[in-house]
Short mmCIF file of C-alpha atoms and ligand atoms in Angstrom, two decimals:
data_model
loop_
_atom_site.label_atom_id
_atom_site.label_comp_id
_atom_site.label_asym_id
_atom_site.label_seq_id
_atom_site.Cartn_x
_atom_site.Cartn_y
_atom_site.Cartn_z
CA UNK A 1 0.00 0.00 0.00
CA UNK A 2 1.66 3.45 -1.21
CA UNK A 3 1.88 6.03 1.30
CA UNK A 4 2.73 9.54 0.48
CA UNK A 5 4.98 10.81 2.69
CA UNK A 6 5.95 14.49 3.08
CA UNK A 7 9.38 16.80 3.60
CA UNK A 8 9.84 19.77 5.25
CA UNK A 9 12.57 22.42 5.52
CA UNK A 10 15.08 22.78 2.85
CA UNK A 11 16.77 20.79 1.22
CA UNK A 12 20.02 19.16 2.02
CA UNK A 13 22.81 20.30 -0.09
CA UNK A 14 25.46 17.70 0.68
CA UNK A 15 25.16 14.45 -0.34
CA UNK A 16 23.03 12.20 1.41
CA UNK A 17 22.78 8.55 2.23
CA UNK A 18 19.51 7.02 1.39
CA UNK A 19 17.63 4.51 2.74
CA UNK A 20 15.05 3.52 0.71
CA UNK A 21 13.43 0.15 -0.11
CA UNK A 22 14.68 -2.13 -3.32
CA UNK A 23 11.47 -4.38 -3.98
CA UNK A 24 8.81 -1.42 -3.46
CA UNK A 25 10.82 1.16 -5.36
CA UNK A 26 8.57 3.48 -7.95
CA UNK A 27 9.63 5.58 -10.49
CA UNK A 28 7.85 8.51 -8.24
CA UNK A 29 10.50 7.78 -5.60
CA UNK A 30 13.60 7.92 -8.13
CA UNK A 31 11.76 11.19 -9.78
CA UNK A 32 12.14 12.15 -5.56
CA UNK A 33 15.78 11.22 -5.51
CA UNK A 34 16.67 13.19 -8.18
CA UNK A 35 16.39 15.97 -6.21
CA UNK A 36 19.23 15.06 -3.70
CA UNK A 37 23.09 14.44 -4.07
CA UNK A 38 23.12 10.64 -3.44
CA UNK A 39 26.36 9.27 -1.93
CA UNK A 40 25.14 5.69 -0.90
CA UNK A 41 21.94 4.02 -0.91
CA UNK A 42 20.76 1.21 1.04
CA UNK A 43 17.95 -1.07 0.68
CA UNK A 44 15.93 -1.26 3.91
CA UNK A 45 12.66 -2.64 2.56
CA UNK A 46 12.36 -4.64 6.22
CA UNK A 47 12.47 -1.42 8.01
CA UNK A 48 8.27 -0.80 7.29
CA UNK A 49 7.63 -4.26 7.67
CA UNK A 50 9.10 -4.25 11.36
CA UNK A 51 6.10 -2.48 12.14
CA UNK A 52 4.31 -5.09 11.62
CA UNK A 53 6.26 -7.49 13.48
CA UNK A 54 6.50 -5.33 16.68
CA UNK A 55 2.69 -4.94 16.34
CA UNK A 56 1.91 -8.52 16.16
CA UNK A 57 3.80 -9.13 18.73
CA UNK A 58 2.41 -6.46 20.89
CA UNK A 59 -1.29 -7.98 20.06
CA UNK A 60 -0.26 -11.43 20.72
CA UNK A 61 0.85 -9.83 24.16
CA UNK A 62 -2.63 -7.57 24.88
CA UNK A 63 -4.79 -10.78 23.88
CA UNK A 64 -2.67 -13.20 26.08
CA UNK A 65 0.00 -12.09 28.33
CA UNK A 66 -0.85 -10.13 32.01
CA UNK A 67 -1.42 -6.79 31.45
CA UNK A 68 -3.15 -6.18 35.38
CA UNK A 69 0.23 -7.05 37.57
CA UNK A 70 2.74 -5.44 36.60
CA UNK A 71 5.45 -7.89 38.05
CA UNK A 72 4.04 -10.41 35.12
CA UNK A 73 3.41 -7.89 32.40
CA UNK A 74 6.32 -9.59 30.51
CA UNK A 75 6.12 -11.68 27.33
CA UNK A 76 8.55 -13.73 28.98
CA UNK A 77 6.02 -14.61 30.79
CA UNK A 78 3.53 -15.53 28.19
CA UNK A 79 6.40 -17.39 26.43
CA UNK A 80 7.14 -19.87 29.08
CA UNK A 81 2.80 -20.65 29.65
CA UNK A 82 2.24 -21.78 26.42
CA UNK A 83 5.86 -22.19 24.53
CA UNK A 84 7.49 -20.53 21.53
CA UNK A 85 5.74 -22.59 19.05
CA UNK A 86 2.37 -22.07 20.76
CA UNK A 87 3.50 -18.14 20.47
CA UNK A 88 4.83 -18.14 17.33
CA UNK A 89 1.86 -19.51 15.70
CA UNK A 90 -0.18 -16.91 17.26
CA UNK A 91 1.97 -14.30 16.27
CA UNK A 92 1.89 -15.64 12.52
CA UNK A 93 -1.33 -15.60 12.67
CA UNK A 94 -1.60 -11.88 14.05
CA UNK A 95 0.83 -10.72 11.58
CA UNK A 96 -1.09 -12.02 8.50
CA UNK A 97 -4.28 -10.38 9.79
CA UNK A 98 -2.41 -6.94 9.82
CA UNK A 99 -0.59 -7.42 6.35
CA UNK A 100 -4.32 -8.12 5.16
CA UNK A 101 -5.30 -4.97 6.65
CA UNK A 102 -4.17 -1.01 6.47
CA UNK A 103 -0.54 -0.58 7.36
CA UNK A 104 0.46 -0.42 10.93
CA UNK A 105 2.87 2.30 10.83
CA UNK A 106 1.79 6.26 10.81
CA UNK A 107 3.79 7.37 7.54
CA UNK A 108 7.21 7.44 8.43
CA UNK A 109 8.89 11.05 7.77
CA UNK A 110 12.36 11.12 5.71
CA UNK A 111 15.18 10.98 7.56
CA UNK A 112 17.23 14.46 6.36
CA UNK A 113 20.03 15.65 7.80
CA UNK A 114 20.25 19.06 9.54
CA UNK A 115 20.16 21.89 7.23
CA UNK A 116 23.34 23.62 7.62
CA UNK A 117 23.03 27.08 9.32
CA UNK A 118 26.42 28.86 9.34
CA UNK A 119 28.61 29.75 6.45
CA UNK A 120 28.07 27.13 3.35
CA UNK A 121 24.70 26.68 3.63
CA UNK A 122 22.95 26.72 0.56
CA UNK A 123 21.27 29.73 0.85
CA UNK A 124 21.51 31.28 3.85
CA UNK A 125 20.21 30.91 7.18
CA UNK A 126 16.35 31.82 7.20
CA UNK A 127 15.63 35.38 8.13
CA UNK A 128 14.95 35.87 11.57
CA UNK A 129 12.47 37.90 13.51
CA UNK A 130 12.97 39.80 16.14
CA UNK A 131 11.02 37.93 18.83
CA UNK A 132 12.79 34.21 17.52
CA UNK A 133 15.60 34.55 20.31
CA UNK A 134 13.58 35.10 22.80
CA UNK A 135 10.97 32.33 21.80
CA UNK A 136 14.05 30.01 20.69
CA UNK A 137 15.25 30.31 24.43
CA UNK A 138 11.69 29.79 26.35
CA UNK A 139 10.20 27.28 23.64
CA UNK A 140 12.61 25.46 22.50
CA UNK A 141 14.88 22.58 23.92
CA UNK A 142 17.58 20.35 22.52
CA UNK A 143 17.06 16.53 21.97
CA UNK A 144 19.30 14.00 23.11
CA UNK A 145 19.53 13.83 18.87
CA UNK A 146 22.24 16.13 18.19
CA UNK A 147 20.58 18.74 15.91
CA UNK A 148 17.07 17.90 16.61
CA UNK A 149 14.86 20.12 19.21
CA UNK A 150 11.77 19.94 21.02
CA UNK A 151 9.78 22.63 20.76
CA UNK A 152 6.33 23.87 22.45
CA UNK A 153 3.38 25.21 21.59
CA UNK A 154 1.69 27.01 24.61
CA UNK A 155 -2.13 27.37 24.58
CA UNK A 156 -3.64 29.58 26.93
CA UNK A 157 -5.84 27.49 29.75
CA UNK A 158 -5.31 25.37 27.04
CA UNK A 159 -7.76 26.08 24.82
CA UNK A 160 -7.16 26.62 20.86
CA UNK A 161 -9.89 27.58 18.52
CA UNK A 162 -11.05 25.53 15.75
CA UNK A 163 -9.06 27.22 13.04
CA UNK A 164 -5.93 27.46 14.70
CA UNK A 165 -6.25 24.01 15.49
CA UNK A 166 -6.22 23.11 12.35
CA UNK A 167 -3.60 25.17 11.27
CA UNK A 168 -1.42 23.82 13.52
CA UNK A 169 -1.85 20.40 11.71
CA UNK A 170 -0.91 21.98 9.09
CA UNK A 171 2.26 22.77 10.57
CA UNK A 172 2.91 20.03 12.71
CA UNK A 173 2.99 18.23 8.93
CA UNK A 174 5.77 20.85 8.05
CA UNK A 175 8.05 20.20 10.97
CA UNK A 176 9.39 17.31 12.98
CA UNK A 177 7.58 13.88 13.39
CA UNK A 178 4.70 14.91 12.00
CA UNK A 179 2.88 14.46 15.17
CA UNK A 180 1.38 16.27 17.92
CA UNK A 181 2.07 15.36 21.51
CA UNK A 182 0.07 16.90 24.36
CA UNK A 183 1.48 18.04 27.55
CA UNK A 184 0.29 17.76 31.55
CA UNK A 185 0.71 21.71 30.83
CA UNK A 186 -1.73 21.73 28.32
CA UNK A 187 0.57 23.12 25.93
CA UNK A 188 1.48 21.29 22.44
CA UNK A 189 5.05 20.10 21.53
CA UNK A 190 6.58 19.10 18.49
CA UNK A 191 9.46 16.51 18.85
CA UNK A 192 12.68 16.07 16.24
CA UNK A 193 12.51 18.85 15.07
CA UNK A 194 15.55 19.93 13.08
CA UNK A 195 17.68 23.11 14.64
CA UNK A 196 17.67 24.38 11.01
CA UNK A 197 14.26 24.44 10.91
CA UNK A 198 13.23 26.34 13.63
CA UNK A 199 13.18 30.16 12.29
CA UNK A 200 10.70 28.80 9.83
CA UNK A 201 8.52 27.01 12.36
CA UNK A 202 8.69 29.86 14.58
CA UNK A 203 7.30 32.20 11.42
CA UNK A 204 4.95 29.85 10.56
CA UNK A 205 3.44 29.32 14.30
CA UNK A 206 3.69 33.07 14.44
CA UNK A 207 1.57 33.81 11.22
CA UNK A 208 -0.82 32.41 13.14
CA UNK A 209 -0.45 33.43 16.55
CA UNK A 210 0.79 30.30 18.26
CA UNK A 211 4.43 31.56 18.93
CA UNK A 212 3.99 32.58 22.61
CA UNK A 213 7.02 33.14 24.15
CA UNK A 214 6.03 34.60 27.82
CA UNK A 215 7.87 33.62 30.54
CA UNK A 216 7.38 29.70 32.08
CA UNK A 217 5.42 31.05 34.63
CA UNK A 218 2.67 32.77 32.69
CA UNK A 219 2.50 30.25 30.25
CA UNK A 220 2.32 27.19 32.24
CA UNK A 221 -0.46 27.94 35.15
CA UNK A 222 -3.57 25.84 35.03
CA UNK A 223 -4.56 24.60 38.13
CA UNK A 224 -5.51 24.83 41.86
CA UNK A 225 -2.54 26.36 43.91
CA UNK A 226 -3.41 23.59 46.72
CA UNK A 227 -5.50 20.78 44.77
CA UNK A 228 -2.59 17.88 45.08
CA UNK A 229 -5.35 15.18 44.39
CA UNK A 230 -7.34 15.99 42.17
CA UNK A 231 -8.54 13.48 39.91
CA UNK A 232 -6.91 11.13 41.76
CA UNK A 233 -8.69 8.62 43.91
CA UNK A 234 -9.36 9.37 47.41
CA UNK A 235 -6.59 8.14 49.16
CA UNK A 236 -5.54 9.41 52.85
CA UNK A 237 -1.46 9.01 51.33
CA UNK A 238 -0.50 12.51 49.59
CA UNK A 239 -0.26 11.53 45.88
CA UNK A 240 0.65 14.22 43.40
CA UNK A 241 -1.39 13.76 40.76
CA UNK A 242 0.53 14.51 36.94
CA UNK A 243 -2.33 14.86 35.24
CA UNK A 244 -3.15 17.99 37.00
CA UNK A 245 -0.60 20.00 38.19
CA UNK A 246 -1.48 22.22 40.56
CA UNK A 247 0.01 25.90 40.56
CA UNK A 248 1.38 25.10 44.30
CA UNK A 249 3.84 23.16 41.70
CA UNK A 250 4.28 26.18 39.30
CA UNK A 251 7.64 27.12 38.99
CA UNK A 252 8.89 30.72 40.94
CA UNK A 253 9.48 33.38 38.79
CA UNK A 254 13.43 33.26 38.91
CA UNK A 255 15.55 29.86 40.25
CA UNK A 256 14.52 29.84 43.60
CA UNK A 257 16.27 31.31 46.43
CA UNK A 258 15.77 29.81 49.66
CA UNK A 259 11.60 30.28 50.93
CA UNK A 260 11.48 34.62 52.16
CA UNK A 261 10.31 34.54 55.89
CA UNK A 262 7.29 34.98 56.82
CA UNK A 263 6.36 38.26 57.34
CA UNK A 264 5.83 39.13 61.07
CA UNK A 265 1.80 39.48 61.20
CA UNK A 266 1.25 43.37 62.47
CA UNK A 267 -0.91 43.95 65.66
CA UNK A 268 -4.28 43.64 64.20
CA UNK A 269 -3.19 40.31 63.32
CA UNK A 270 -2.21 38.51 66.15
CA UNK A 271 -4.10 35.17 64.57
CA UNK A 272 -1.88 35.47 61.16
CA UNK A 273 -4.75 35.40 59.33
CA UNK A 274 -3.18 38.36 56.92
CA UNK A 275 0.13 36.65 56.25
CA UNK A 276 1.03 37.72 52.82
CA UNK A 277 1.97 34.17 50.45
CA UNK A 278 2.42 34.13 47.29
CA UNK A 279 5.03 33.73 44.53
CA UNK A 280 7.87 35.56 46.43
CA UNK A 281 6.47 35.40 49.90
CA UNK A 282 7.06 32.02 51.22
CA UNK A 283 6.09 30.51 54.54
CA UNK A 284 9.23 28.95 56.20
CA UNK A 285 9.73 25.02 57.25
CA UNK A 286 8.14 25.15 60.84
CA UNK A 287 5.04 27.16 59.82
CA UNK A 288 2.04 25.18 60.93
CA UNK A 289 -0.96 26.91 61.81
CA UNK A 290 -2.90 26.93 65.49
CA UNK A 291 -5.77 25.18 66.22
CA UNK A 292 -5.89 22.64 63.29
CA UNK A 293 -9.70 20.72 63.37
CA UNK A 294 -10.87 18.48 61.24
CA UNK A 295 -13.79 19.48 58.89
CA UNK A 296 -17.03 17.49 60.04
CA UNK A 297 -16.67 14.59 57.24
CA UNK A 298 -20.59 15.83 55.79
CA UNK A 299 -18.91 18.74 54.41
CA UNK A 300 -16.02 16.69 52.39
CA UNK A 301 -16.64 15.89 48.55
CA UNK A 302 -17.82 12.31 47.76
CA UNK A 303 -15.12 10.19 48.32
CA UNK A 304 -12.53 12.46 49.52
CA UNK A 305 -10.52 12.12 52.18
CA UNK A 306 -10.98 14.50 55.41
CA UNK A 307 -9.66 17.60 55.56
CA UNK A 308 -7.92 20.18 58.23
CA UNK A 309 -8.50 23.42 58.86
CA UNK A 310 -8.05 25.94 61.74
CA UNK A 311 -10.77 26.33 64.16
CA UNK A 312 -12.04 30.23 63.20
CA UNK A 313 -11.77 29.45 59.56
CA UNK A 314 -13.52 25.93 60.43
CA UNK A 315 -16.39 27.19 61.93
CA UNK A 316 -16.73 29.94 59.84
CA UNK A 317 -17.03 27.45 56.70
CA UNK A 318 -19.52 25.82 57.98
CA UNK A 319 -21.49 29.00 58.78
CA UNK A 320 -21.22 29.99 54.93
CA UNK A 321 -21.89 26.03 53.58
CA UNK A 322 -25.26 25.67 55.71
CA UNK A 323 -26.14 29.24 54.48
CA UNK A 324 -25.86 27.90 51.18
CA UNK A 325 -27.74 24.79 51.54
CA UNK A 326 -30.57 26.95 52.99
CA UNK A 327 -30.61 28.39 49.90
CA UNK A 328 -30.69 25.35 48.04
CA UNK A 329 -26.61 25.13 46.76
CA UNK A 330 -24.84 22.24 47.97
CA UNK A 331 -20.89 23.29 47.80
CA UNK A 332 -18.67 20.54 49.00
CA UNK A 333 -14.53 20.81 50.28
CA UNK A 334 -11.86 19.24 48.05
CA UNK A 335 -8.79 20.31 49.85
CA UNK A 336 -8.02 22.61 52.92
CA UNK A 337 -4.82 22.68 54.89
CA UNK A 338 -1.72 21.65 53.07
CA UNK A 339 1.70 21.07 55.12
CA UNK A 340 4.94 21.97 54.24
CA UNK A 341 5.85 18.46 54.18
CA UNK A 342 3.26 17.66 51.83
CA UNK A 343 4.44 20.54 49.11
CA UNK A 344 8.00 19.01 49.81
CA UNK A 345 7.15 15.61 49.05
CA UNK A 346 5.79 16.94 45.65
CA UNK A 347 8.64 18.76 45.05
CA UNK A 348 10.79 15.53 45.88
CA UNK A 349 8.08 12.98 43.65
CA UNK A 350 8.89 15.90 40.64
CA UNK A 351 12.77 16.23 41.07
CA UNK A 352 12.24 11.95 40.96
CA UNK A 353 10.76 12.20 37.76
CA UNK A 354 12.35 14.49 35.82
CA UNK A 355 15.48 15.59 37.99
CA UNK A 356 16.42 18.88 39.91
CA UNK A 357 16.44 21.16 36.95
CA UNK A 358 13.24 19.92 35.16
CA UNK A 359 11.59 19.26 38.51
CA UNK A 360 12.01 22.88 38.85
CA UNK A 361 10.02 23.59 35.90
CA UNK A 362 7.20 22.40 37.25
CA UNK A 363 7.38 22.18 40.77
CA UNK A 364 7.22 24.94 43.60
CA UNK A 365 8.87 24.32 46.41
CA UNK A 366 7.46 24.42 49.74
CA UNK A 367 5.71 27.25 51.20
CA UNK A 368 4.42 29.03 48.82
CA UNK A 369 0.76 28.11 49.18
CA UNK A 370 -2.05 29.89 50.66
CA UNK A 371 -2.84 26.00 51.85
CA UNK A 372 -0.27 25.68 54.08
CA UNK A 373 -2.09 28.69 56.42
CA UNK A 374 -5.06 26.30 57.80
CA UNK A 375 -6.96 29.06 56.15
CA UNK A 376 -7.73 28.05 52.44
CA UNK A 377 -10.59 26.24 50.94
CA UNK A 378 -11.11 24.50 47.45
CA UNK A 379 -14.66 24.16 47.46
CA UNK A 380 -17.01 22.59 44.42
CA UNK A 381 -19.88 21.23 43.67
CA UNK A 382 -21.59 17.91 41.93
CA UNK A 383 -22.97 20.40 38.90
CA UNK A 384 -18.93 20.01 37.73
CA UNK A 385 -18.92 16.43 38.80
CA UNK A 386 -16.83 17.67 42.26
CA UNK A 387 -13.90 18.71 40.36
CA UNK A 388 -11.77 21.77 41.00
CA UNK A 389 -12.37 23.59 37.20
CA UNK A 390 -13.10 27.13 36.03
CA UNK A 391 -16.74 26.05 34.89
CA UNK A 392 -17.20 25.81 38.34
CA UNK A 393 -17.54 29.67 38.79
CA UNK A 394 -20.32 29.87 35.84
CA UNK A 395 -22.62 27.29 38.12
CA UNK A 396 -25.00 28.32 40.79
CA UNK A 397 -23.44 27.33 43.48
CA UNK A 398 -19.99 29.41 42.37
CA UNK A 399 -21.93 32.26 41.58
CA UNK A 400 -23.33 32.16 44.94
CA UNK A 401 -19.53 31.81 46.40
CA UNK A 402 -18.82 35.18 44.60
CA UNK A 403 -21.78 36.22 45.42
CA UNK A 404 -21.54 36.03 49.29
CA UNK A 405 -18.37 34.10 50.41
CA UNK A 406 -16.72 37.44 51.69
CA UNK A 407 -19.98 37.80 53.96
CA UNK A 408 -18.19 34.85 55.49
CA UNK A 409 -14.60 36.28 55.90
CA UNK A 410 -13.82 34.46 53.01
CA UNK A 411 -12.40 36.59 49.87
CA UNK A 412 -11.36 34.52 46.39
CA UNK A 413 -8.23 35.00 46.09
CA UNK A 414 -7.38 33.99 42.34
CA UNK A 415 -10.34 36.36 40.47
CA UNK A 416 -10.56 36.17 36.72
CA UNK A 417 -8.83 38.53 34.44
CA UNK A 418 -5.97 39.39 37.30
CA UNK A 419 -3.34 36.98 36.83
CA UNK A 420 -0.74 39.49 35.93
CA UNK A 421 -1.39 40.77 39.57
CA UNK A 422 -2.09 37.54 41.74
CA UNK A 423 0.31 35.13 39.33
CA UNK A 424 -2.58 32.71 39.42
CA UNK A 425 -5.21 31.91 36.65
CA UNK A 426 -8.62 32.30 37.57
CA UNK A 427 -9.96 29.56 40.66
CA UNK A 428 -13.57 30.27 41.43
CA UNK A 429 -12.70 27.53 44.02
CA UNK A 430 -10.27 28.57 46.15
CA UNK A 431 -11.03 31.10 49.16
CA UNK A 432 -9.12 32.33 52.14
CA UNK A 433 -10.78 32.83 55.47
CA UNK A 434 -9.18 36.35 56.73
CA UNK A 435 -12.02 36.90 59.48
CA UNK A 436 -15.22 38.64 58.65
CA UNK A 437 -14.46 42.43 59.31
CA UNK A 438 -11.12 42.16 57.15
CA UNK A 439 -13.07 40.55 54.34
CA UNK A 440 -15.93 43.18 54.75
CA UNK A 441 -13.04 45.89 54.07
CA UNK A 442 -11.55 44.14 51.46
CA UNK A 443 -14.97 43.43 49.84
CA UNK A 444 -15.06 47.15 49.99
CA UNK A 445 -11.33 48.25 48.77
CA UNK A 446 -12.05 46.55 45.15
CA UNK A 447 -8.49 45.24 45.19
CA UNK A 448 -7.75 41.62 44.73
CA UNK A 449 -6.86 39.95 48.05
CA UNK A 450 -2.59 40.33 47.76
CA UNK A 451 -3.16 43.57 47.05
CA UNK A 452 -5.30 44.20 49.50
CA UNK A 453 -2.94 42.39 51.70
CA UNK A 454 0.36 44.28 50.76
CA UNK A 455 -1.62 47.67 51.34
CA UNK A 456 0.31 49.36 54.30
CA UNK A 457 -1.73 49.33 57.23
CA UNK A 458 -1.70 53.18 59.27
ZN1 LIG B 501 -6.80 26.10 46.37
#
């Protein structure tokens, strides 16, 4: 079965070795060739039908071997139950089903070499704009693959509009493997991508306004700054989900210098319930909050585990969630008190992953979450399913939040529209217990709630 396949970038200009395949050649393909300065060609005809082998073997495996524990999710496994014959016939047989059908593999992309930038190359290095450095350095990252980068596409809250979704395809096409890979940031990346390539790419995602190049930290906030479980299942161990990184795990605006002190809480504040936290204001180590209660378990989400809080802000909450039930909205907690422990154990699962550097990409560390006061509430409700979302704020029971959780001492801290101020996305769900009066005042000032914290007091 032909398959067209596609090239991108320019041309190579020094000879090339091709690999190419002797008993499926065409007289398109050698029209192709023509184009290039051949040094050597090889016949790899078996390299498209490996494919097929390793995709056999990988359905004899799914039909037959232990895919549930993952101490026995070997084929060794499967080999010594019912013998090599006994696998090898049902691997013949598997492979003859896929020959009869489509082709396994996506269409593979042409290998070219790098397109020489510097002095020699054909014709010149492709033009540059002036925002390509900066994009080059925020976007882009080098492969393992000498010459080949990875580069990513950030969408805001990750959303992308029909049209520019499909202009991306288009692009994607254009440039590295032809394929799109999603992120845990919801951004987009394209892999093996060639370093010679990437003035055009940037152009091209630029026509089109996908070439945003803000800083890490703007780009990469999506979530709950103290939501560590969300979507996983209710478990009472701390469990960083990576599906859904919460902003606690945003990265700090520059490398991280050891957590700023707390600030000392002025007289009117003798309960620390004004403590300024946020990207540069960090709680230290031994921070834990007074009078830690647990929520009574009828105001925890379905399935969640139970939740801290301290007393003032405890009883307070569940002033505010009966008021709303008497009006007929039934708003449940997610998450509450987070400890520094817990925000250092993400930190550690991230640098685990991915290592120090990359960890630090994505992960905060500790004490820079409004959780970690015994002060802070996710709530939601079952009209989004008990998830932690920005629909949430568009349903009743949010609206009423906005509505009236400051009658409660309970200001949002994360409003919509004033990231560029509180370094957080919009989370209808999180609020802040500061005491009633305070919130009355601040309900009053207009500000959003670290503003309204940072004002000097007289
Ligand atoms: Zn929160």
């Amino acid at each position: 079965e032909p398959v067209e396949i596609g090239v991108s970038g320019k041309l190579p200009s020094d000879p090339v070795v091709v690999v190419a395949s002797r008993s499926h050649g065409s007289e398109a393909t050698e029209k192709f060739l023509e184009r290039f300065t051949v040094r050597e060609r090889t016949s790899a005809g078996s390299s498209l039908k490996i494919c097929l082998v390793a995709e056999a073997i990988k359905r004899v495996f799914d039909k037959n071997g232990n895919r549930k524990d993952k101490r026995k999710a070997r084929l060794r496994y499967l080999v010594r139950k019912i013998g090599f014959e006994g696998f090898r016939e049902l691997y013949a047989r598997e492979l003859a089903a896929l020959k009869a059908d489509s082709p396994a593999c996506p269409s593979p992309r042409p290998i070219i070499p790098p397109v020489p930038t510097g002095e020699g190359a054909a014709d010149g290095p492709p033009p540059e704009s002036a925002d390509f450095p900066q994009w080059r350095q925020t976007n882009v990252t080098g492969q393992k693959q000498p010459g080949q980068c990875i580069v990513e596409v950030p969408l805001l809250l990750g959303d992308i509009r029909a049209d520019k979704l499909r202009s991306m395809a288009d692009i994607a096409g254009r440039f590295g493997e032809q394929m799109v890979r999603t992120t845990q940031w919801q951004s987009l990346v394209l892999r093996w991508v060639f370093q010679g390539e990437l003035a055009d790419l940037h152009q091209a995602l630029a026509a089109v306004g996908l070439a945003d190049s803000q800083p890490t930290i703007l780009r990469k906030l999506i979530a709950c700054t103290g939501a560590g479980t969300e979507e996983e299942s209710p478990t009472p161990a701390f469990v960083p989900s990576p599906s859904t990184p919460p902003s606690d795990t945003s990265p700090p605006p520059t490398p991280t210098p050891a957590p700023t002190q707390v600030e000392s809480p002025d007289n009117e504040d003798s309960l620390g319930l004004l403590t300024i936290v946020d990207k540069e204001h960090g709680l230290p180590p031994a921070y834990a909050p007074p009078n830690l209660v647990e929520i009574p378990p009828e105001w925890i989400a379905p399935g969640f585990p139970s939740e801290l809080l301290r007393k003032e802000a405890s009883e307070a909450l569940v002033v505010m969630l009966r008021a709303a039930r008497a009006e007929g909205h039934e708003l449940r907690l997610r998450s509450a008190y987070r400890s520094y422990e817990e925000q250092a154990t993400t930190f550690q699962y991230w640098i685990d992953q991915l290592g120090e550097e990359e960890a630090r990409r994505v992960s905060a560390p500790p004490g820079h979450s409004e959780h970690q006061l015994g002060t802070t509430v996710d709530l939601t409700s079952a009209s989004v399913g008990w998830q932690l979302e920005q629909a949430f704020g568009q349903t009743p029971e949010g609206q009423w939040l906005a509505a009236h959780a400051h009658e409660y001492g309970f200001p949002l801290s994360y409003p919509q529209g004033a990231e560029a101020i509180t370094g957080y996305t919009y989370e209808p769900w999180h609020f802040r217990y500061i005491g009633r009066d305070q919130a009355a005042n601040w309900a009053q000032s207009g500000l959003t709630l670290i503003e309204f914290l940072k004002q000097p007091t007289d």
